[in-house]
Coordinates of C-alpha atoms in Angstrom, one line a residue:
X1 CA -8.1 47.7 93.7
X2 CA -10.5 47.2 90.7
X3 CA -9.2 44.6 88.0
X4 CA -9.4 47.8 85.6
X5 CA -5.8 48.4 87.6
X6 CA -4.9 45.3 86.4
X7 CA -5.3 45.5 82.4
X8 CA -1.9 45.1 81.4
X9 CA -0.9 42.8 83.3
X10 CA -2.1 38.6 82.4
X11 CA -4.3 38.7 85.9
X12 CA -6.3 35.3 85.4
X13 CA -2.2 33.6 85.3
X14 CA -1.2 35.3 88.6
X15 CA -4.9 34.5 90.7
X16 CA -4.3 30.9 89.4
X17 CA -0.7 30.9 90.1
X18 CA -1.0 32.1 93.9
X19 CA -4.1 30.2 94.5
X20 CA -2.3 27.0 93.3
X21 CA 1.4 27.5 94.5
X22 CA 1.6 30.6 97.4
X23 CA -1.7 31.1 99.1
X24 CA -5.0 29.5 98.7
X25 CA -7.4 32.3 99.6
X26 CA -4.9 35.5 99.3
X27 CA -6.4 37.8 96.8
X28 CA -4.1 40.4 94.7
X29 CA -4.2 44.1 95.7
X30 CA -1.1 45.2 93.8
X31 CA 0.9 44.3 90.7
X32 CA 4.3 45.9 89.8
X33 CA 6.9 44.8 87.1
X34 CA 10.4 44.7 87.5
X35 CA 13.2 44.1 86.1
X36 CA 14.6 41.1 84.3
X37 CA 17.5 39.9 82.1
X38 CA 16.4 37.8 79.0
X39 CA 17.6 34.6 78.9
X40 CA 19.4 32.8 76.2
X41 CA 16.0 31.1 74.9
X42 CA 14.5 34.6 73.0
X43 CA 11.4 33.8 75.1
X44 CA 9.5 37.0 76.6
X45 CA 10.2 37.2 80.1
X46 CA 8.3 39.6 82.3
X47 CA 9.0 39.5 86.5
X48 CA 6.1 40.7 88.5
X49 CA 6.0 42.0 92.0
X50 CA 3.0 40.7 93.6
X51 CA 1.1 41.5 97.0
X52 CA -1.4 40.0 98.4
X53 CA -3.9 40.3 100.8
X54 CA -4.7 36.5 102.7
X55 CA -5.8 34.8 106.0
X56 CA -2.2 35.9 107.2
X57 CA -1.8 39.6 106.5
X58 CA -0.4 41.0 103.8
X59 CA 2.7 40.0 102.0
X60 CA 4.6 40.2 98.9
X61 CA 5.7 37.2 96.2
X62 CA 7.7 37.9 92.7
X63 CA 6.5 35.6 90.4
X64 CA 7.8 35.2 86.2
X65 CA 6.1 34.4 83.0
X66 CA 7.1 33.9 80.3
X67 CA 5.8 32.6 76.7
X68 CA 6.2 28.6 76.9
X69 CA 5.9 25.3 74.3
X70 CA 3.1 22.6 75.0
X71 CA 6.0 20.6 75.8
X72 CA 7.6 22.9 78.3
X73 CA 4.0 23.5 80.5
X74 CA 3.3 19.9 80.2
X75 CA 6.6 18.9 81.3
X76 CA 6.6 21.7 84.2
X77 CA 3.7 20.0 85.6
X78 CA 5.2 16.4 85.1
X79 CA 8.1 17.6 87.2
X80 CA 6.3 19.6 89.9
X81 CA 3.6 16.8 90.8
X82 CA 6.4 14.9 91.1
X83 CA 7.4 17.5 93.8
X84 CA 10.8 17.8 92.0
X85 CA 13.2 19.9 94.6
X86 CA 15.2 21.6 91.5
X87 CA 12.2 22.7 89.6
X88 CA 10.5 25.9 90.3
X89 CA 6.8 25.6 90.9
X90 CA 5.2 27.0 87.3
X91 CA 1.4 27.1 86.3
X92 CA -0.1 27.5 83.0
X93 CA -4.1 28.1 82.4
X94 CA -3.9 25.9 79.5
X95 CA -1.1 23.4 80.1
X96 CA -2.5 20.5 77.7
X97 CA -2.9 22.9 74.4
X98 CA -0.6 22.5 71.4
X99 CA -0.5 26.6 70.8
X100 CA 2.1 28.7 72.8
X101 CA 0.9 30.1 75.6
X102 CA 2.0 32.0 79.0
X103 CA 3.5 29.9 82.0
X104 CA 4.0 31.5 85.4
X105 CA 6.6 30.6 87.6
X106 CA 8.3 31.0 90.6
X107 CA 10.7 33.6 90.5
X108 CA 14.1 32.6 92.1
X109 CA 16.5 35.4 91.6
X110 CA 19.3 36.2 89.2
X111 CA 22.1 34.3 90.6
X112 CA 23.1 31.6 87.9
X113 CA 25.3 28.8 88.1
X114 CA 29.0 30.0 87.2
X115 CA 30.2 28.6 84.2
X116 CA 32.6 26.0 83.6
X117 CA 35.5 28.3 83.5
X118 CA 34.9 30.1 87.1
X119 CA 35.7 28.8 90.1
X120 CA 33.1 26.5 91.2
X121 CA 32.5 25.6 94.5
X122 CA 32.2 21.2 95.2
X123 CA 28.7 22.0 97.1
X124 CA 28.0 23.8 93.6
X125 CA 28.3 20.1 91.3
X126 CA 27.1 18.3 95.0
X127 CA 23.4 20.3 94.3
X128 CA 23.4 20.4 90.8
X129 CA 24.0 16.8 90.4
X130 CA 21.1 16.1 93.5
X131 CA 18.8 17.8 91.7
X132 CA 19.4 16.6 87.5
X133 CA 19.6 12.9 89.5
X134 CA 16.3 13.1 90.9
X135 CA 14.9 14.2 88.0
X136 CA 16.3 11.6 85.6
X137 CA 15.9 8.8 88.0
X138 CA 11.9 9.6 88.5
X139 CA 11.1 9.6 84.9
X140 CA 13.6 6.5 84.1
X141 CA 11.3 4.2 81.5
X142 CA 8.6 6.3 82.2
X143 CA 8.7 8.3 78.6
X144 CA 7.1 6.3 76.6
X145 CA 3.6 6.8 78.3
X146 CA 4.2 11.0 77.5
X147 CA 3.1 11.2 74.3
X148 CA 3.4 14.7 73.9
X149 CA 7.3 14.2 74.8
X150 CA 9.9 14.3 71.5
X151 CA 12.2 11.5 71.5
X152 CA 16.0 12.3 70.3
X153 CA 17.3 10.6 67.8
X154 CA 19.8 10.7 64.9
X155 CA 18.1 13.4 62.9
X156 CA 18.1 15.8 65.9
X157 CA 21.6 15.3 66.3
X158 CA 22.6 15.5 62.1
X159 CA 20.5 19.0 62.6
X160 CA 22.4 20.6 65.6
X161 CA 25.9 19.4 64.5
X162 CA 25.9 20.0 60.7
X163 CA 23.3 22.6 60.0
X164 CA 22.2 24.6 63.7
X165 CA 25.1 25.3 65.5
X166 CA 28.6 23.6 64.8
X167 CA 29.3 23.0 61.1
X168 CA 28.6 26.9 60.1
X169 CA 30.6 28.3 63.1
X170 CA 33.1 25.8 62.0
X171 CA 33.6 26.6 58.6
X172 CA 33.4 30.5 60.0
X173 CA 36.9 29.2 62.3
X174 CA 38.5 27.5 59.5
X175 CA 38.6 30.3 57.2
X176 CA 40.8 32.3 59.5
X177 CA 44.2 31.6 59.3
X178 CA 45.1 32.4 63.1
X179 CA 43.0 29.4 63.7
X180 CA 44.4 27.0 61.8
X181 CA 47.8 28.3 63.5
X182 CA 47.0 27.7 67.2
X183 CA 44.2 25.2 66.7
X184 CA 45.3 23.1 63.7
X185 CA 46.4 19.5 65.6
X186 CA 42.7 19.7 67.0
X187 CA 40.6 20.0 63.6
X188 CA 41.1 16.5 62.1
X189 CA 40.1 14.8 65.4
X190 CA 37.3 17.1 65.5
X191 CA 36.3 16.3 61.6
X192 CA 36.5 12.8 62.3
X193 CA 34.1 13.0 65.9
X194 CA 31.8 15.4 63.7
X195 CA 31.5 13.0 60.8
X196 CA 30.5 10.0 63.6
X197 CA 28.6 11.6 66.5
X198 CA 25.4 11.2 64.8
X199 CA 25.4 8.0 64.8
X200 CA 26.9 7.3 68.3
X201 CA 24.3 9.9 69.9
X202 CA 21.3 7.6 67.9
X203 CA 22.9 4.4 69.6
X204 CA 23.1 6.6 72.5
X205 CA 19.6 7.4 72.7
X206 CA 18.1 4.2 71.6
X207 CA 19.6 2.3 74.8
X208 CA 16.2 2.3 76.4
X209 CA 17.6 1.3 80.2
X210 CA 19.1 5.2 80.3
X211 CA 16.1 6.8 78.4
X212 CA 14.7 9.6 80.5
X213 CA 13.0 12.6 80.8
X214 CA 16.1 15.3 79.5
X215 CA 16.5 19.0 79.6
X216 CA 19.1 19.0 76.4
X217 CA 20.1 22.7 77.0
X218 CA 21.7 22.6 80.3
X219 CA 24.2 26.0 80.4
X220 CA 24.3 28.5 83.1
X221 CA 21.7 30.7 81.7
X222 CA 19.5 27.7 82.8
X223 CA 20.6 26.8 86.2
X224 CA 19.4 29.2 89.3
X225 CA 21.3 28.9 92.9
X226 CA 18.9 29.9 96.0
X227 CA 18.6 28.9 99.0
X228 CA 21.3 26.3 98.8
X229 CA 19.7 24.9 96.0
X230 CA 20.3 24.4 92.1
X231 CA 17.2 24.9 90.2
X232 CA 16.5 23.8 86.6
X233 CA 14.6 26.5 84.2
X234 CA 13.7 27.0 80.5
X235 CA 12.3 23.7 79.9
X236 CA 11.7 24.6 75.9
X237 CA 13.7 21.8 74.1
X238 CA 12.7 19.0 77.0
X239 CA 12.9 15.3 75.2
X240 CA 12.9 11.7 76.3
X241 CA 17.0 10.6 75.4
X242 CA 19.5 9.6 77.2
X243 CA 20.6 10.8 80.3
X244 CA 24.1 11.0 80.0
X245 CA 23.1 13.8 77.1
X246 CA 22.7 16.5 80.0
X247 CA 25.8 15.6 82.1
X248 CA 28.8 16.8 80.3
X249 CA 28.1 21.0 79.5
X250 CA 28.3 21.6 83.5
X251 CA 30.2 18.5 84.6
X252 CA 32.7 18.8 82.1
X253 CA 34.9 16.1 82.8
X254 CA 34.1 12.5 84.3
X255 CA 35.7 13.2 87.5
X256 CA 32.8 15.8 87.7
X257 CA 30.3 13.6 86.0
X258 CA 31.5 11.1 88.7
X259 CA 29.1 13.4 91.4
X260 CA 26.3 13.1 89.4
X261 CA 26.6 8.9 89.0
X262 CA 27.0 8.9 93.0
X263 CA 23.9 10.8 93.3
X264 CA 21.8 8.7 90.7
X265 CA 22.9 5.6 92.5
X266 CA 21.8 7.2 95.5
X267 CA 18.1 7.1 94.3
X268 CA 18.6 3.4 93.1
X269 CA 20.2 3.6 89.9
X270 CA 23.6 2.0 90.0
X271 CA 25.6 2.0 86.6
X272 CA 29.0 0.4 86.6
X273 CA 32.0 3.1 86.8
X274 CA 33.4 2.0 82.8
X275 CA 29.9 1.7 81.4
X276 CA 29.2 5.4 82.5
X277 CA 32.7 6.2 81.5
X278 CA 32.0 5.3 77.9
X279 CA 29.0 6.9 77.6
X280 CA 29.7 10.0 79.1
X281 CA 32.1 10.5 76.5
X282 CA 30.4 9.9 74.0
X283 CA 27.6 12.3 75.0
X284 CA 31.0 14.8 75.7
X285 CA 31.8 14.7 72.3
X286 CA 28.3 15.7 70.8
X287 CA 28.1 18.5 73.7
X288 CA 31.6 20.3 72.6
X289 CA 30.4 20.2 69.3
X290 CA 26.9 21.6 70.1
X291 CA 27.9 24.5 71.9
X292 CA 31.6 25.3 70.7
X293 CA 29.7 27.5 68.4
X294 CA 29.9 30.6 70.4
X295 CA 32.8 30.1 71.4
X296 CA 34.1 30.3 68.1
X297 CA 32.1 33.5 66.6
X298 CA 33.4 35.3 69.7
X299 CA 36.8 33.9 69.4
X300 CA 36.8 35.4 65.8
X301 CA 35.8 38.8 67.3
X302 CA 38.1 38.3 70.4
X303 CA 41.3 36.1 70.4
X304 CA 41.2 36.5 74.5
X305 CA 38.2 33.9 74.0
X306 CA 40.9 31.2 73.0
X307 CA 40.1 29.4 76.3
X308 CA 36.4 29.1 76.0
X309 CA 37.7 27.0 72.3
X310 CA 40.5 25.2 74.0
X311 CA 37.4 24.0 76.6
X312 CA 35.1 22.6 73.9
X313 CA 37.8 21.1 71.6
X314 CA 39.1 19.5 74.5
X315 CA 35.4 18.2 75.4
X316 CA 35.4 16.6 71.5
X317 CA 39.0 15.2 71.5
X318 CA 39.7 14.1 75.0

């Protein structure tokens, strides 16, 4: 087929792609799209049918792009040259740039990690936690030779707590009576954690023996099963911070968390049960307020979404 067939579709990406990741010498004789849900990034997403003609006959691969940060290509190709299990294999023809630009990857399906409210299967939190360990535990002290890698700190957290997410949602919450009703021994504790995460989170992220490559926006949207597998995705607000900072969204309480610190100390990094206890709750805190957001907008839409706030106020004041 003549690469006029191709026009529409980003046909330098997908040779590279294959070529690097599926099959060194298959050449591409067909390109179809398909379908594909957005994710909760806003990035463009486009899934591509691919077949290919190689040494081997022909065959078919699905493969993703979408539009991706310096940070997120750059940190795509930290993770798969480290041959990270839980990352899908991604390729970008200009991963060092500072501009946006397109990032293929492997396409692993639509089955997503069931949030925290589902039932969850223990194999679920057993391959989750394997995966986020390995990750952490390879990039442990190794951030501050990334240059191009954000570090968090207190601003970051001031910024997602009182103007990004929480303290307008909040406010939204407080102004409805029904709220103050069946949620009001909850909102000074919450005030009070609100006024002093910021700090805590800076003191968090400035202990430099826990400062690791982090994903920061760990949520099922995220987290792909396959293959008896957990896969991380939408690498877009990657940062070196602490590690307890992408623990407590998916394992949501510290008998969770408690499979992750197994599996870390399983790759050599052994932290004492009531040192990870304190920190984990800490980072708790900061992730209930970051994310009860939702929670509360739909709540004001929906009172059957009283759960999903009972589960992040719980996160803050437990």
């Amino acid at each position: 087929m003549h690469d006029s067939a191709f026009a529409n579709f980003p046909l330098a990406l997908l040779e590279a792609t294959v070529a690097r990741h599926v099959a060194t010498g298959a050449r591409i004789v067909a390109i179809e799209p398909r379908p594909i849900g957005a994710g909760l990034s806003g990035a463009a997403v486009r899934r591509y049918q691919v077949t290919l003609d190689g040494p081997e006959g022909r065959r078919a691969v699905r493969l993703v792009t979408k539009e991706a940060s310096s940070a997120e290509r750059r940190a795509v190709a930290l993770l798969n040259g480290q041959g990270q299990p839980s990352v899908p294999f991604g390729h970008a023809l200009d991963p060092d740039g500072e501009a946006p630009a397109l990032l293929c990857l492997e396409d692993l399906g639509d089955e997503h990690r069931p949030s925290s409210l589902s039932p969850i299967p223990a194999e679920v939190f057993r391959r989750e936690a394997a995966g986020l360990a390995a990750i952490h535990a390879a990039n442990l002290g190794g951030t501050q030779d990334l240059g191009w890698l954000p570090r968090l700190g207190r601003e970051a957290v001031a910024e997602a707590i009182e103007r990004a997410f929480f303290r307008p949602a909040w406010e939204r919450a407080l102004a409805e009576p029904d709220f103050r009703r069946d949620f009001g021994a909850a909102i000074a504790p919450v005030e009070r954690h609100a006024a002093a995460v910021a700090d805590e989170m800076a003191a968090l992220h400035a202990e430099d023996d826990a400062v690791t490559l982090v994903h920061t926006d760990i949520n099922p949207s995220n987290v792909l099963l396959r293959g008896g597998r957990a896969y991380f995705v939408d690498w877009q607000d990657v940062h070196a911070g602490s590690l307890y900072v992408d623990l407590p969204h998916h394992f949501d309480t510290l008998a969770r968390a408690e499979v992750y610190r197994v599996a870390l100390a399983e790759r050599g990094v052994a932290i004492p049960p009531g040192h990870f206890a304190k920190r984990y709750r800490i980072a708790a805190r900061y992730t209930g307020l970051r994310y009860c957001w939702w929670a509360l907008d739909a709540w004001r839409e929906d009172r059957a979404m009283a759960p999903w706030v009972a589960h992040y106020l719980a996160m803050i004041t437990g």
